[in-house]
Structure formats: structure tokens, C-alpha cells
Amino acid sequence: MNNVRFTKMSDSQSYAIVKSQHPLVGGVAGHNFIAVLTPEGNVIHELNGLATSRTGEIKPIGYLPSDKLYIYDEVDVGKFFYNSSQNQEIIFSGSYREVMDKFQIGKYLIPLFNSKNFSYPFIGLGDNSNSAASTLLKGMGLPDPDLGNAITPGEGAY
């Protein structure tokens, strides 16, 4: 996982929003999330649905009845999950401003989603981080493509 980087952006090149899939259990399962990439393919922003303990600690997977599903950006998480080798698909591209305007819709949805205090299902079997990604994409008016053969419980649920 990459460390958070901040870069000055040009508005004249093509930036992209991708749906990407972090492999889990040796690639048998996947964690879907949204990333913004520069024209060079470097990640600059992410939105991730993650299991969260009752004390606010981000967890790799939820398993306690008290665990919640919350959406975070890369600043809250302190790192990026994106890697160029992951299964991914470009779902929107344009100038920096166009991409960031679309991405800001997703950022706007975070407190609305998090205020629902959704329970995180036991070991992710149900509406989980993949549901959070699908919900954000729907709210942003973007497609939610299937990224391959990995097991992704909750994908497509809103």
C-alpha cells in the first residue's frame, strides 16, 4: 500500500476515476474502492468503505457485532490501497477539474453514508466495503463494472 502523496495538478491533461479491486485471500476475494489517477497513472485520491471498531479504529475486516461500515478518504486512512497491478476499470475521465468535480460528489456522500451507522457483516459476508463502493458510484452517476472473478460480497448493493 502506498503512502499519501500531494501533487499540484494541471487542468490540461486527462485524469481518471477508476474502480479498483484490492485482492484478498490470494485474489480469491476482493475489496472494491474508488481512486483518482493522474495522467501518469499515479493515485492522488481514494474513497474506501472500511470496517470500523466501536472505538473508531479501522479494521482489516469486521467480525464483532459492534463493528460498523464507514467510508473514508486517503487522508483519514493515511495511505492508499491502489496499485496499478490491481483489477480496475476507468469509469470517468476528463480534465482535472471535471474529474475532481465528479469526485467531490463522492466526498459529499461520505457523511450521509456514515450517519446511517451501518453494521459491518461478520467477516464481510453481506453488505460491506464493496456495497459502499457501489453506493458511491451510483450517487456519483458512474457505472459500477464487475472487475473479474474475485468473490466480492455486497457488490452492486446500494
Coordinates of C-alpha atoms in Angstrom, one line a residue:
M1 CA 0.0 0.0 0.0
N2 CA 1.3 3.4 -1.0
N3 CA 1.8 6.4 1.3
V4 CA -0.4 9.5 0.7
R5 CA 1.1 12.0 -1.8
F6 CA 0.0 15.5 -2.6
T7 CA 0.8 16.9 -6.1
K8 CA 0.0 20.2 -7.9
M9 CA -2.3 19.3 -10.8
S10 CA -2.6 20.6 -14.4
D11 CA -6.0 21.1 -15.9
S12 CA -5.0 20.4 -19.5
Q13 CA -4.4 16.6 -19.3
S14 CA -6.7 13.6 -18.8
Y15 CA -7.3 12.4 -15.3
A16 CA -9.3 9.4 -14.4
I17 CA -11.6 7.9 -11.8
V18 CA -11.2 4.2 -11.5
K19 CA -13.0 1.4 -9.7
S20 CA -10.2 -0.8 -8.4
Q21 CA -10.1 -4.1 -6.6
H22 CA -7.6 -4.8 -3.8
P23 CA -7.0 -8.6 -3.8
L24 CA -7.9 -10.5 -0.7
V25 CA -7.2 -14.1 0.3
G26 CA -4.7 -14.6 -2.6
G27 CA -7.0 -12.9 -5.1
V28 CA -10.0 -15.2 -4.4
A29 CA -11.9 -12.3 -2.9
G30 CA -11.7 -8.5 -3.5
H31 CA -12.1 -5.2 -1.8
N32 CA -13.6 -2.6 -4.3
F33 CA -12.8 1.1 -3.9
I34 CA -12.6 4.3 -5.9
A35 CA -9.4 6.0 -6.9
V36 CA -8.4 9.2 -8.8
L37 CA -5.4 8.9 -11.0
T38 CA -3.2 11.5 -12.7
P39 CA -2.4 11.2 -16.4
E40 CA 0.7 9.4 -15.4
G41 CA -1.3 6.8 -13.5
N42 CA -0.4 7.9 -10.0
V43 CA -3.1 7.8 -7.4
I44 CA -4.0 11.1 -5.7
H45 CA -7.3 10.4 -4.0
E46 CA -9.3 7.4 -2.8
L47 CA -12.6 6.5 -1.2
N48 CA -12.8 3.3 0.7
G49 CA -15.6 1.6 2.7
L50 CA -13.9 0.0 5.7
A51 CA -14.8 -1.9 8.8
T52 CA -14.5 0.2 11.9
S53 CA -14.5 -0.8 15.6
R54 CA -16.7 0.9 18.2
T55 CA -13.7 2.9 19.3
G56 CA -13.2 4.3 15.7
E57 CA -10.3 2.0 14.8
I58 CA -10.2 1.0 11.1
K59 CA -10.0 -2.8 10.9
P60 CA -8.9 -5.1 8.0
I61 CA -12.3 -6.9 8.3
G62 CA -15.3 -6.7 10.6
Y63 CA -16.3 -9.6 12.8
L64 CA -17.8 -8.2 16.0
P65 CA -21.4 -7.2 16.3
S66 CA -20.3 -3.7 17.3
D67 CA -18.3 -3.2 14.0
K68 CA -19.6 -0.5 11.6
L69 CA -19.1 0.2 7.9
Y70 CA -17.8 3.7 7.3
I71 CA -16.4 5.4 4.2
Y72 CA -13.0 7.1 4.4
D73 CA -10.7 9.1 2.1
E74 CA -7.0 8.6 1.9
V75 CA -6.3 11.4 4.5
D76 CA -8.4 9.6 7.1
V77 CA -6.8 6.2 6.3
G78 CA -3.3 7.7 6.0
K79 CA -2.4 5.6 3.0
F80 CA -3.5 4.4 -0.4
F81 CA -4.8 0.9 -1.3
Y82 CA -4.4 1.5 -5.0
N83 CA -1.8 -0.5 -7.0
S84 CA -1.5 -0.4 -10.8
S85 CA -1.5 -4.2 -10.9
Q86 CA -5.0 -4.5 -9.4
N87 CA -8.1 -5.4 -11.5
Q88 CA -9.5 -2.0 -12.4
E89 CA -11.6 -0.1 -14.9
I90 CA -11.7 3.6 -15.8
I91 CA -15.2 4.8 -15.1
F92 CA -14.7 8.5 -15.8
S93 CA -12.0 10.6 -17.4
G94 CA -11.5 14.3 -18.2
S95 CA -9.6 17.4 -17.1
Y96 CA -8.5 17.7 -13.5
R97 CA -11.5 20.0 -12.8
E98 CA -14.0 17.6 -14.4
V99 CA -12.7 14.6 -12.5
M100 CA -12.5 16.5 -9.2
D101 CA -16.0 17.9 -9.6
K102 CA -17.3 14.3 -10.0
F103 CA -15.1 13.0 -7.2
Q104 CA -16.4 15.8 -4.9
I105 CA -19.8 14.3 -5.2
G106 CA -18.4 11.1 -3.6
K107 CA -16.8 13.1 -0.9
Y108 CA -20.1 14.9 -0.2
L109 CA -21.8 11.5 0.2
I110 CA -19.4 10.3 2.9
P111 CA -21.1 12.0 5.9
L112 CA -24.6 11.0 4.6
F113 CA -23.5 7.3 4.3
N114 CA -21.6 7.3 7.6
S115 CA -24.5 8.9 9.5
K116 CA -26.5 5.7 8.8
N117 CA -24.1 3.7 11.1
F118 CA -24.4 0.6 9.0
S119 CA -23.3 -2.6 10.8
Y120 CA -20.4 -4.4 9.2
P121 CA -21.4 -8.0 8.5
F122 CA -19.5 -10.9 10.1
I123 CA -16.2 -11.3 8.1
G124 CA -17.7 -9.3 5.3
L125 CA -20.4 -11.7 4.2
G126 CA -23.1 -9.3 3.2
D127 CA -23.3 -5.6 2.5
N128 CA -19.7 -4.4 3.2
S129 CA -17.0 -2.3 1.7
N130 CA -18.0 -3.4 -1.8
S131 CA -21.5 -2.1 -1.1
A132 CA -20.0 1.2 0.0
A133 CA -18.1 1.5 -3.4
S134 CA -21.3 0.6 -5.3
T135 CA -23.3 3.2 -3.3
L136 CA -20.8 5.9 -4.0
L137 CA -20.6 5.1 -7.7
K138 CA -24.4 5.2 -8.0
G139 CA -24.5 8.5 -6.2
M140 CA -21.8 9.9 -8.4
G141 CA -23.7 8.8 -11.5
L142 CA -21.0 6.5 -12.6
P143 CA -21.0 2.9 -13.8
D144 CA -20.3 0.0 -11.4
P145 CA -18.5 -2.6 -13.6
D146 CA -17.7 -6.1 -12.5
L147 CA -13.9 -6.4 -12.2
G148 CA -13.5 -10.1 -12.7
N149 CA -13.8 -13.4 -11.0
A150 CA -13.0 -12.5 -7.4
I151 CA -15.7 -13.0 -4.7
T152 CA -17.0 -9.6 -3.8
P153 CA -19.9 -9.9 -1.4
G154 CA -22.1 -6.8 -1.3
E155 CA -21.0 -5.5 -4.8
G156 CA -24.0 -3.9 -6.6
A157 CA -25.9 -3.3 -3.3
Y158 CA -27.0 0.3 -2.6

